[in-house]
mmCIF file of C-alpha atoms and ligand atoms in Angstrom:
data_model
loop_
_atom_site.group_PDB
_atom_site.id
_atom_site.type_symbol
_atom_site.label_atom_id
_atom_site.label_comp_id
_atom_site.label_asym_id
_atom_site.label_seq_id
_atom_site.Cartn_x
_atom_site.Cartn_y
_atom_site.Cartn_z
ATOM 1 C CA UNK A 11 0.000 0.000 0.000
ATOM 2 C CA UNK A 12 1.436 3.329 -1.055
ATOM 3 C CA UNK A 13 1.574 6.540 1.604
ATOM 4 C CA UNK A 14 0.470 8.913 -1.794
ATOM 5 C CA UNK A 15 -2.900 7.119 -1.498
ATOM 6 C CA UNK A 16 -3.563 7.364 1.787
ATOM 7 C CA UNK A 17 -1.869 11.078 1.971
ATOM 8 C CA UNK A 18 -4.651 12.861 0.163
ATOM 9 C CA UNK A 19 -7.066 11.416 2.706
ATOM 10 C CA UNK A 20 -5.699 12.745 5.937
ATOM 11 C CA UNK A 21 -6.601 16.472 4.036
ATOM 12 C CA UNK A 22 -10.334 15.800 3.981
ATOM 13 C CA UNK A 23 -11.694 15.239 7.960
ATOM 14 C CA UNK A 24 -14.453 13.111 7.188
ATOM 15 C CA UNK A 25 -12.677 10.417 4.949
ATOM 16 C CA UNK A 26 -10.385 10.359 8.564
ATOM 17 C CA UNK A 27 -13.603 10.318 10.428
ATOM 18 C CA UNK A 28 -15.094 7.384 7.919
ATOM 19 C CA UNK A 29 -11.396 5.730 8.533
ATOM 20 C CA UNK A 30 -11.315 5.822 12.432
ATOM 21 C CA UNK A 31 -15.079 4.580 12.390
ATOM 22 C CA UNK A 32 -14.293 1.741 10.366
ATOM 23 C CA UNK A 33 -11.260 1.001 12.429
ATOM 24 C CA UNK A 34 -12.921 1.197 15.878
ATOM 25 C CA UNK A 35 -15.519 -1.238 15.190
ATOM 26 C CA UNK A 36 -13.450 -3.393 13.471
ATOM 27 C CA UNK A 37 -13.871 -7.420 14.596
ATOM 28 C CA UNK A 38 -15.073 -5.457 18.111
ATOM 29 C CA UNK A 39 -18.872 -5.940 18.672
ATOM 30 C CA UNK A 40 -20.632 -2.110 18.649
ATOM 31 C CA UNK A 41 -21.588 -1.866 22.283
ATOM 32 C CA UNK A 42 -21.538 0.704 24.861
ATOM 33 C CA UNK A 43 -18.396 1.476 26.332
ATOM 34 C CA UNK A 44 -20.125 2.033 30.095
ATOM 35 C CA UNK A 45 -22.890 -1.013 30.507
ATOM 36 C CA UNK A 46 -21.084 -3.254 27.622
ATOM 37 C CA UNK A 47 -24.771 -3.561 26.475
ATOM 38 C CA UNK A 48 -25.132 -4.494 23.160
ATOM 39 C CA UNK A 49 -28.728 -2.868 22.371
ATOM 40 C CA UNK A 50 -27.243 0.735 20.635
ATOM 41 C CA UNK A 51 -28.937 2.690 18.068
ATOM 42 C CA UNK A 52 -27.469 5.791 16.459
ATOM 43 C CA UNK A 53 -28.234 8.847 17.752
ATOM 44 C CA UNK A 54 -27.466 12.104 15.498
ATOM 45 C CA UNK A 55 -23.969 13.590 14.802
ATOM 46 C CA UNK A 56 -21.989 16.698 15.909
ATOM 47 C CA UNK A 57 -22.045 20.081 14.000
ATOM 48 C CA UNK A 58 -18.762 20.769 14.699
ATOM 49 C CA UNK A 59 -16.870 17.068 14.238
ATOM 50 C CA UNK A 60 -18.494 15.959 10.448
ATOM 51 C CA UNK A 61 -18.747 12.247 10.158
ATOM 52 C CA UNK A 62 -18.510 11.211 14.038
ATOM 53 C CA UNK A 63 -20.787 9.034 14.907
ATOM 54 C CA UNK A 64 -23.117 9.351 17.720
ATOM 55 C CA UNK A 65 -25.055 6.479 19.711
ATOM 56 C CA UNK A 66 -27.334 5.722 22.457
ATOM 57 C CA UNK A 67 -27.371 3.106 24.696
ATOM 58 C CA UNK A 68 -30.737 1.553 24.872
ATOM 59 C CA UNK A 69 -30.466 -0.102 28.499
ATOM 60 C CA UNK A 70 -33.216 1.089 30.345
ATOM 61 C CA UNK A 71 -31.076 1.867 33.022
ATOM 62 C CA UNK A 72 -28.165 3.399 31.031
ATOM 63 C CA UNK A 73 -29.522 5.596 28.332
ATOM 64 C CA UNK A 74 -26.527 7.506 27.685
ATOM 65 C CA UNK A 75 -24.655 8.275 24.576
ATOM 66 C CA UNK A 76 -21.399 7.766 22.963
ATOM 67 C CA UNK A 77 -19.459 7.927 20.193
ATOM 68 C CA UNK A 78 -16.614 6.581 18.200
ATOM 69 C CA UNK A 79 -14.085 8.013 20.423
ATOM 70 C CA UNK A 80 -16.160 7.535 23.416
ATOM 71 C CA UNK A 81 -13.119 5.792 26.041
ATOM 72 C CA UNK A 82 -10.383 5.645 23.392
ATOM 73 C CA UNK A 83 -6.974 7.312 23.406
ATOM 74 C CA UNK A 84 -8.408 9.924 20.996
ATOM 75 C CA UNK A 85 -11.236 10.923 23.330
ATOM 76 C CA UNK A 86 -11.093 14.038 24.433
ATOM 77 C CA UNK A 87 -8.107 15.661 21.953
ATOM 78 C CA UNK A 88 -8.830 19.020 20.593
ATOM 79 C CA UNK A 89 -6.663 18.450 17.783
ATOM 80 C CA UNK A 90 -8.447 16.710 14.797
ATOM 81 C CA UNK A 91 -8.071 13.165 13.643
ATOM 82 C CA UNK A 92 -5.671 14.376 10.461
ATOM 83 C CA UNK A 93 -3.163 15.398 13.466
ATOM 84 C CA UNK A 94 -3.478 11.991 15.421
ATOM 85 C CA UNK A 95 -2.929 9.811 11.826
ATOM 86 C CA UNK A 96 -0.104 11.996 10.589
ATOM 87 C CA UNK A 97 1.842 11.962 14.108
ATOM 88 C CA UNK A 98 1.471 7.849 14.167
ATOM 89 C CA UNK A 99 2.485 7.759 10.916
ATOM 90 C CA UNK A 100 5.542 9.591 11.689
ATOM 91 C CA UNK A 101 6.288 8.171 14.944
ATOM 92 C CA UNK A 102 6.608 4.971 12.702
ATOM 93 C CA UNK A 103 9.009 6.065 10.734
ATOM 94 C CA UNK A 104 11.297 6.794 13.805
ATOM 95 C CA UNK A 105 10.647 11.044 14.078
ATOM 96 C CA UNK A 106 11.519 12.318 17.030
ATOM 97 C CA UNK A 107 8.449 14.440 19.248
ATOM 98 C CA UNK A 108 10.100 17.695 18.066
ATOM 99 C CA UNK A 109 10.401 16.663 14.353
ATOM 100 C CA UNK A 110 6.425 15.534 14.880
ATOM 101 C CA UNK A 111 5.165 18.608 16.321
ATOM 102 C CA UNK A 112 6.706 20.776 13.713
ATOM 103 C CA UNK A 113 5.389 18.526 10.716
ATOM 104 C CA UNK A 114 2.212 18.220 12.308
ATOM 105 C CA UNK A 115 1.482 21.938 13.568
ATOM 106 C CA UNK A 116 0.459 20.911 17.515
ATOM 107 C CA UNK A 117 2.997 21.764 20.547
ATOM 108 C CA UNK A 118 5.931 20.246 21.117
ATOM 109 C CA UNK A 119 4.396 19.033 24.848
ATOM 110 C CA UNK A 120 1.112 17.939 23.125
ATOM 111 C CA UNK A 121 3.287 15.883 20.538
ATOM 112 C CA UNK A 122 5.488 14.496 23.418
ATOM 113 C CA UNK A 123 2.500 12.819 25.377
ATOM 114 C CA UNK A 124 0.992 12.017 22.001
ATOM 115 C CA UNK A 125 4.505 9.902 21.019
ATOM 116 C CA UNK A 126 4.610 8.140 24.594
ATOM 117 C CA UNK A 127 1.240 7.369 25.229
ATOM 118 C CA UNK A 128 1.503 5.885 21.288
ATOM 119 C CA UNK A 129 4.286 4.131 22.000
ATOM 120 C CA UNK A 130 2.993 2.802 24.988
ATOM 121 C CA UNK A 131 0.077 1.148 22.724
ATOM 122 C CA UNK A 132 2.430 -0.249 20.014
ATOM 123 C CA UNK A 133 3.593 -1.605 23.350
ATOM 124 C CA UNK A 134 0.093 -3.585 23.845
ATOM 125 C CA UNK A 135 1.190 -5.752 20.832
ATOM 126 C CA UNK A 136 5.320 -6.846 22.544
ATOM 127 C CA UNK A 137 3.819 -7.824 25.371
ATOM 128 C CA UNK A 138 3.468 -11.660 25.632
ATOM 129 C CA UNK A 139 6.474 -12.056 22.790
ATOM 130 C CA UNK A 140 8.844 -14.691 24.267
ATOM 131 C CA UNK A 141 11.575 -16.474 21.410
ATOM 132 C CA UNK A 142 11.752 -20.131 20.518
ATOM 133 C CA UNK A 143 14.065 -22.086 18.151
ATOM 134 C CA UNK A 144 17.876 -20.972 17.675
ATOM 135 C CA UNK A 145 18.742 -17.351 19.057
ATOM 136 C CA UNK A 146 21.335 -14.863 19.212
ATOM 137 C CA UNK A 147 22.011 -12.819 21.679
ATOM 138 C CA UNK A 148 24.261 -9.581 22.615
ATOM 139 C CA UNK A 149 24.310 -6.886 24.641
ATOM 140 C CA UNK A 150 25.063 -3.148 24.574
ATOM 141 C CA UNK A 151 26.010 0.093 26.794
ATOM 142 C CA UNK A 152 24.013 2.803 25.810
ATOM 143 C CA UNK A 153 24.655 6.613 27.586
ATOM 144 C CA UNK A 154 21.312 7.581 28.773
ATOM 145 C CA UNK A 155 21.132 10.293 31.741
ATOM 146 C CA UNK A 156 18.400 12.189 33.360
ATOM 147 C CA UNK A 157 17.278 14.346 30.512
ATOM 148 C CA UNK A 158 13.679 16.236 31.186
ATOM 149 C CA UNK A 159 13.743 14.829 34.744
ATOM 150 C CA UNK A 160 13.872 17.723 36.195
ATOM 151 C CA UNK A 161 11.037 18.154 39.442
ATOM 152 C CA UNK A 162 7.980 19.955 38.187
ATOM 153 C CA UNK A 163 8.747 19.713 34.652
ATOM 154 C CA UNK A 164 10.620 22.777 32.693
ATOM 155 C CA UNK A 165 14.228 24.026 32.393
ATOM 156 C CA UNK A 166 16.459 21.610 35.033
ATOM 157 C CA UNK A 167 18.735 24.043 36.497
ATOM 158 C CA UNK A 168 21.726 21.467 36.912
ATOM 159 C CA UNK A 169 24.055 23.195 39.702
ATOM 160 C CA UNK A 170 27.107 21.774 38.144
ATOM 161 C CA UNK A 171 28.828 21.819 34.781
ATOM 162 C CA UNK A 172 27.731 19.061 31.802
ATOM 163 C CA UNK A 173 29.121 16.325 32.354
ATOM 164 C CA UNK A 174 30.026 15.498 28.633
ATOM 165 C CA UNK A 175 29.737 11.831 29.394
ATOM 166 C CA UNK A 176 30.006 11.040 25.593
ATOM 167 C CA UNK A 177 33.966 11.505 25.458
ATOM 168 C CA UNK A 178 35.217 10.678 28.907
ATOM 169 C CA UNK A 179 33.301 6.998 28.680
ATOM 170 C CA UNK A 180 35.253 4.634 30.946
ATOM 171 C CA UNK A 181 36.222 1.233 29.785
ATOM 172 C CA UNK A 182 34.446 -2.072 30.669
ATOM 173 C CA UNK A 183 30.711 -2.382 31.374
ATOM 174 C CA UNK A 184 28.034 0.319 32.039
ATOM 175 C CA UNK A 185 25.661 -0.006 34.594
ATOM 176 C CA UNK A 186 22.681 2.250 35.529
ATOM 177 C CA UNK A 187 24.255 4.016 38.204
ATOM 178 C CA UNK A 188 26.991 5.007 35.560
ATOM 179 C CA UNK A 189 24.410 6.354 33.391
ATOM 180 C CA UNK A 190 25.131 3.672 30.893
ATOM 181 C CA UNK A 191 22.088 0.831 31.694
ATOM 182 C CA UNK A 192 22.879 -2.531 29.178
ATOM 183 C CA UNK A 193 20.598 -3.506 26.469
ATOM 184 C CA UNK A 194 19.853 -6.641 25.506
ATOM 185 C CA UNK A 195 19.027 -8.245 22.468
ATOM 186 C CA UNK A 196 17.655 -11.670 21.534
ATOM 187 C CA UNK A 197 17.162 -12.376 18.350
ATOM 188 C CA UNK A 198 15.600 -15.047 16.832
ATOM 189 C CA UNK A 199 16.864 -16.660 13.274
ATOM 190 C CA UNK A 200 13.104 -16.611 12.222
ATOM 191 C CA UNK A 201 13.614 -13.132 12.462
ATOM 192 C CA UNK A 202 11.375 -11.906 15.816
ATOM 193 C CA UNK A 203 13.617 -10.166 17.949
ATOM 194 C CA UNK A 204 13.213 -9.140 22.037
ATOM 195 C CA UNK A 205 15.201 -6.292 23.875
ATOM 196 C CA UNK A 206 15.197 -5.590 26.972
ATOM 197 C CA UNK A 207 16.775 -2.243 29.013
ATOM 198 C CA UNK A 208 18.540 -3.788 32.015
ATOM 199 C CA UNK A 209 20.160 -1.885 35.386
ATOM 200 C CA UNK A 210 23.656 -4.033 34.667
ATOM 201 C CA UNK A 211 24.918 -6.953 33.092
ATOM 202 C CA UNK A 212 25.648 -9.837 35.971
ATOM 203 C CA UNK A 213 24.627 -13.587 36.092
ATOM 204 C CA UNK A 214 21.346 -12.840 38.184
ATOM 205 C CA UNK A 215 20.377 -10.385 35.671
ATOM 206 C CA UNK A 216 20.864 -12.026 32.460
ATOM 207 C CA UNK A 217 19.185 -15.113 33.809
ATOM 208 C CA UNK A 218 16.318 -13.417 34.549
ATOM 209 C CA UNK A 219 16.247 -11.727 31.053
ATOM 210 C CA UNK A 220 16.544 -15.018 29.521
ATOM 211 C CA UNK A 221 13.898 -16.401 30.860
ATOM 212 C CA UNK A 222 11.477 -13.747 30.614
ATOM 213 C CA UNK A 223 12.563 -13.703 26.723
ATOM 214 C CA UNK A 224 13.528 -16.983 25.438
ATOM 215 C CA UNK A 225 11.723 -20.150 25.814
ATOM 216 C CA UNK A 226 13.277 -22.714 28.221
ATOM 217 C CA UNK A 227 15.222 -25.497 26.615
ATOM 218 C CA UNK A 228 16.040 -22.972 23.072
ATOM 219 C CA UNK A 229 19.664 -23.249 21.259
ATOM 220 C CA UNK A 230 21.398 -19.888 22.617
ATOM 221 C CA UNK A 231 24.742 -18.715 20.665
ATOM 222 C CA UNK A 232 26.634 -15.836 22.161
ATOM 223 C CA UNK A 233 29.848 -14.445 22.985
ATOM 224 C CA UNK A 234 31.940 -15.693 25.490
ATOM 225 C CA UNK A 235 31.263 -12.999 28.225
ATOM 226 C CA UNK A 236 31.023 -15.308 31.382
ATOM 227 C CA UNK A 237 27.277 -13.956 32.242
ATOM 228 C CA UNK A 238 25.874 -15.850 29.560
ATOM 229 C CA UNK A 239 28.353 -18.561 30.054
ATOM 230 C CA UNK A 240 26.833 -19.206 33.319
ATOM 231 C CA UNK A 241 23.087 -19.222 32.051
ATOM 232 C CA UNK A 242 21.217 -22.464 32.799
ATOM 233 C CA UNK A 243 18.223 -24.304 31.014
ATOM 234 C CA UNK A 244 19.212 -24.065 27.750
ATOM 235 C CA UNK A 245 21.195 -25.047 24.866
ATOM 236 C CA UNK A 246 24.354 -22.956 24.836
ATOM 237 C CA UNK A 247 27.215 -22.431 22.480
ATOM 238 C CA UNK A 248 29.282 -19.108 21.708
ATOM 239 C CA UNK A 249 32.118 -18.053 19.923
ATOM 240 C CA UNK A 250 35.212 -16.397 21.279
ATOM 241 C CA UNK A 251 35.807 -12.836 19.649
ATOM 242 C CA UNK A 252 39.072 -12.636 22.208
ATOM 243 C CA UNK A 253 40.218 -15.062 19.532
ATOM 244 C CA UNK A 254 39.333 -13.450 16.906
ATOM 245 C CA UNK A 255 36.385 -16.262 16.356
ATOM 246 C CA UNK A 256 33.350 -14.435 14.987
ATOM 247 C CA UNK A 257 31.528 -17.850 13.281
ATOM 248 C CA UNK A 258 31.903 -21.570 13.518
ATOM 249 C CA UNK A 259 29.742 -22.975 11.506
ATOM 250 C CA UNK A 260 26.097 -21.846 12.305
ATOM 251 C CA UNK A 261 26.943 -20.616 16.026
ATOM 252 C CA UNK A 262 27.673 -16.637 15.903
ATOM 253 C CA UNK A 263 25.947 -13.247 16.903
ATOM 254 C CA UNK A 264 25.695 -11.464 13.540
ATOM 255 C CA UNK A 265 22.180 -10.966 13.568
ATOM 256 C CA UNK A 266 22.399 -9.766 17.079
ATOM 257 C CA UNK A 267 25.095 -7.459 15.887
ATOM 258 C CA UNK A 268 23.371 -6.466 12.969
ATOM 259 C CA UNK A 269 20.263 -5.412 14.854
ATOM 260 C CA UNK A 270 22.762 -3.023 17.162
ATOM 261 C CA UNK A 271 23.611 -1.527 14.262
ATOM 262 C CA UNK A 272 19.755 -0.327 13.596
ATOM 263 C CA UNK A 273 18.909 0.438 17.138
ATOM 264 C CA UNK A 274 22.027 3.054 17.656
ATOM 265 C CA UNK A 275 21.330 5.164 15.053
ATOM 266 C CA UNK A 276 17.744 5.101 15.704
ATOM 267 C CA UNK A 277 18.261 6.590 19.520
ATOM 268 C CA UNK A 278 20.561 9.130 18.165
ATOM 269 C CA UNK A 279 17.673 10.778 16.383
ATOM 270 C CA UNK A 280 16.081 11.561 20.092
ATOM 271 C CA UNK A 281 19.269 13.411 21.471
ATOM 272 C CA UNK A 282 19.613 11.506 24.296
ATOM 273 C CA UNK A 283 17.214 9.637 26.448
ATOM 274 C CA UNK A 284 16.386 10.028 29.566
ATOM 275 C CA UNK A 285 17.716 6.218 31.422
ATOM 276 C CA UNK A 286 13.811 6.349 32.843
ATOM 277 C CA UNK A 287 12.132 6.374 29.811
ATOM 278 C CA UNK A 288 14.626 3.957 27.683
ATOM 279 C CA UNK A 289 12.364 0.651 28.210
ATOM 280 C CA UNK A 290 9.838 2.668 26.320
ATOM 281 C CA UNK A 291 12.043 3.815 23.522
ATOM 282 C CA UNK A 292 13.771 0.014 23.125
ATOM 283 C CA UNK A 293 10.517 -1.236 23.315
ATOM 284 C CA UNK A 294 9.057 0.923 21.001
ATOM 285 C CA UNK A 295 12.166 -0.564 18.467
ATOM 286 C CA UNK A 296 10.853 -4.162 19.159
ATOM 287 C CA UNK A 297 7.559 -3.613 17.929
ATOM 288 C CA UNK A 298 8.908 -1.555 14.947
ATOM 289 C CA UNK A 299 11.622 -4.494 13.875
ATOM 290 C CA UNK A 300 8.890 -7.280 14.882
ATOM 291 C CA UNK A 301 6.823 -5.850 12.420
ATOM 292 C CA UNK A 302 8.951 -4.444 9.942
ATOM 293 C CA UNK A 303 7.734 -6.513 6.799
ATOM 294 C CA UNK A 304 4.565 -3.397 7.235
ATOM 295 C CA UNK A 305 5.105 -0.529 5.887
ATOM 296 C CA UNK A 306 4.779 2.963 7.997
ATOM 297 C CA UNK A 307 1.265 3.433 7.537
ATOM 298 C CA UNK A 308 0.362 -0.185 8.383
ATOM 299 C CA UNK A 309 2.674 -0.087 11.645
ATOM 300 C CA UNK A 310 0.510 3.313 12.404
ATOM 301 C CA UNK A 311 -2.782 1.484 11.321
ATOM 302 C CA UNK A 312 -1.877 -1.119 14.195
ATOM 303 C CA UNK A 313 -1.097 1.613 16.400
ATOM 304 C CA UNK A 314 -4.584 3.572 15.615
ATOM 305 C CA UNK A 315 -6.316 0.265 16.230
ATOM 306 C CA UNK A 316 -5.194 -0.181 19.904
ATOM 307 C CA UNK A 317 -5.349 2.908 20.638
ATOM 308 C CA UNK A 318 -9.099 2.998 19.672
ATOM 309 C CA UNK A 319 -9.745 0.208 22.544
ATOM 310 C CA UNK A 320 -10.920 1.727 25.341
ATOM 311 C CA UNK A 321 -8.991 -1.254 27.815
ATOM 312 C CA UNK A 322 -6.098 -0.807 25.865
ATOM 313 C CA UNK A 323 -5.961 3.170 25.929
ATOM 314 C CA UNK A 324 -6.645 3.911 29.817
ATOM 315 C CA UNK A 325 -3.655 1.122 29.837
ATOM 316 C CA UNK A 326 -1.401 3.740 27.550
ATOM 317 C CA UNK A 327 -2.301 6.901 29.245
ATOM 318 C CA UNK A 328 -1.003 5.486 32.650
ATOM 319 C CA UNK A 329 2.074 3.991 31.189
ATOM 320 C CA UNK A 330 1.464 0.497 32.447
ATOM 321 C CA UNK A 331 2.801 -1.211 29.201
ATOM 322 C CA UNK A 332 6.087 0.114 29.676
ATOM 323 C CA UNK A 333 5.959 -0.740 33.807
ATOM 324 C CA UNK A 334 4.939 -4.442 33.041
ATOM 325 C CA UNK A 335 8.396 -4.232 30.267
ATOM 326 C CA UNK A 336 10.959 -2.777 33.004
ATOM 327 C CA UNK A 337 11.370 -5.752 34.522
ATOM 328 C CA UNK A 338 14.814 -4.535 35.772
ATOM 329 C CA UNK A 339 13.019 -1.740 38.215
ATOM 330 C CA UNK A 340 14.320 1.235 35.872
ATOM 331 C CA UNK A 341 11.356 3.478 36.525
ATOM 332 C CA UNK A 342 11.616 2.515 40.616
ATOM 333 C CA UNK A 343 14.884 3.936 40.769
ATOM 334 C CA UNK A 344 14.845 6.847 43.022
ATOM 335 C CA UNK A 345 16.286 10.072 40.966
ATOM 336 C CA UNK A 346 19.229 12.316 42.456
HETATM 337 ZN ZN1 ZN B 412 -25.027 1.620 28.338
#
C-alpha cells in the first residue's frame, strides 16, 4: 500500500472520520463502552466534528450516549483526527516528538504525550512475545542520563557543569548508576527479535532476562562474556571474539550485531534519552523491527487500532505497558 494514497485522505476530515469509524468497530462488537450492552442505536452527529458518529445506549437503566471516540486514546483531543494519523504515521518512521510537532502543527508538549502514550500502545502488541528455536544474543552500553527529569517539569537548572559523558566513557561495562544501563538483544533466526533495558549486566540479571525472553530449553549462541556462560536451562554455544572467532559454523551473533547496528542510530535521532524512559524507547524498536515486513502506515494502522480500545488506551495513558516491560526496576529507581 502506497503513503500517496492514503496522503490525500488525511486532508479531507471526514474520509479520517469514515477511517477511524471503520477502524474502531473493526472485529469489536458495537456496544456501549459504560454497561457493555449491546442494544445501541445511532443517535445524530456533531455540528462541529463531520462524520462522528453518535449512539445511544438503549439499556433502560443506562440511556446515555457515545461515540466513536467515546473511552479511546483519541477521546477528548482538541486536535483533529488528520493530526493523530499523521503523528502515528511519523512516529513509525522513527521522528523524534520535536520533528512531529513541527510537521504536524500541535505543541511540542502535546506531541510528546501524544509519542509516549503511542508508543505505549504499540507496546500492547510486545507484550506476551517470548523467542523459541535458535537465538542470538548480545548486549550493549548505551549513555542515557536524566534528561527532562527535572522536578515539576521545565528548564532543570543542573548546579554543576555538563558532564560530557560522551567523550570521557570509561572502559568495561556500564551499569545504571553510571548512566550507561545494558541492552539486551535476543534475536531469533526466524527473524522476531526481544530487547530488553537492564540496570547491569551480571549472572542474576541475564538469567532473569533469559527467561522472561527466550523459551526454556532454546539453542542460545553468544559471545563468550562469562554472564551468559553461566546461564542455565538451555542449549548454549558461543564463539570467542578474544580469539578473533566471529563464526563456527552456524553458532555466531551477527544478527544480534546487525540489529545493534539499527537500534544506535535510531536513539541518536532523540538526542539523548532520559535512562527512565529507555524501556519505552527500546521497546518501542521491538515492535517496529517485529513488524517491519509493514510498511509505515500499516505499523501506524496497528497503532490507531489499539489505541481505539478503550482497555487498551486507559492502559497507555497510565504507562502500564512500559511498567509491566521494566522488569529490571528502571522506573523505581529513586532520581538524584
Ligand atoms: Zn449503556
Amino acid at each position: 500500500m502506497s503513503i500517496v494514497s492514503h496522503l490525500h485522505q488525511l486532508f479531507n476530515a471526514e474520509t479520517c472520520q469514515s477511517y477511524i469509524h471503520t477502524l474502531r468497530w473493526k472485529e469489536r462488537p458495537l456496544q456501549c463502552p459504560r454497561c457493555q450492552s449491546h442494544n445501541v442505536g445511532p443517535w445524530g452527529t456533531y455540528h462541529y466534528q463531520p462524520g462522528l458518529q453518535r449512539y445511544r445506549c438503549k439499556d433502560k437503566d443506562c440511556k446515555r450516549t457515545f461515540n466513536d471516540l467515546t473511552g479511546t486514546l483519541l477521546d477528548g483531543s482538541k486536535r483533529s483526527l488528520r493530526h493523530w494519523i499523521l503523528a502515528t504515521f511519523l512516529l513509525c518512521l522513527s521522528c523524534a516528538s520535536r520533528r512531529i510537532a513541527k510537521e504536524v502543527g500541535v505543541h511540542i508538549r502535546t506531541s510528546y504525550r501524544w509519542c509516549w502514550w503511542l508508543r505505549n500502545v504499540a507496546l500492547s502488541y510486545e507484550m506476551q512475545r517470548q523467542l523459541d528455536g535458535t537465538i542470538e544474543a548480545d548486549e550493549l552500553y548505551h549513555t542515557a542520563g536524566q534528561k527532562g527529569q527535572a522536578k515539576g517539569g521545565g528548564k532543570k537548572v543542573l548546579g554543576r557543569r555538563a558532564r560530557g559523558r560522551r567523550k570521557k566513557r570509561e572502559p568495561g561495562r556500564g551499569h545504571y548508576d553510571k548512566d550507561r544501563p545494558a541492552i539486551i538483544a535476543w534475536v531469533s533466526r526466524q527473524g522476531t527479535v526481544v530487547l530488553q533495558a537492564t540496570r547491569d549486566f551480571t549472572v542474576k540479571t541475564v538469567q532473569k532476562a533469559v527467561n522472561l525472553a527466550v523459551h526454556i530449553g532454546s539453542r542460545l549462541y553468544t559471545d563468550s562474556a562469562s554472564s551468559y556462560r553461566a546461564l542455565t536451562g538451555y542449549l548454549h554455544e558461543y564463539v570467542n571474539h578474544t580469539q578473533k572467532e566471529y563464526a563456527r559454523g552456524a553458532v555466531h551473533e551477527n544478527r544480534a550485531e546487525c540489529l545493534f547496528s539499527l537500534l544506535k542510530p535510531y536513539l541518536r535521532v532523540f538526542r539523548g534519552v532520559s535512562k527512565i524512559n529507555l524501556p519505552g524507547y527500546v521497546g518501542f524498536f521491538q515492535f517496529l523491527r517485529n513488524f517491519y515486513h509493514l510498511t509505515a502506515f500499516e505499523q501506524a494502522e496497528m497503532i490507531l487500532y489499539a489505541a481505539l480500545d478503550p482497555a487498551i488506551a486507559s492502559k497507555a495513558r497510565k504507562g502500564d505497558f512500559v511498567r509491566c516491560l521494566d522488569h529490571f526496576d528502571l522506573l523505581q529507581s529513586p532520581i538524584n
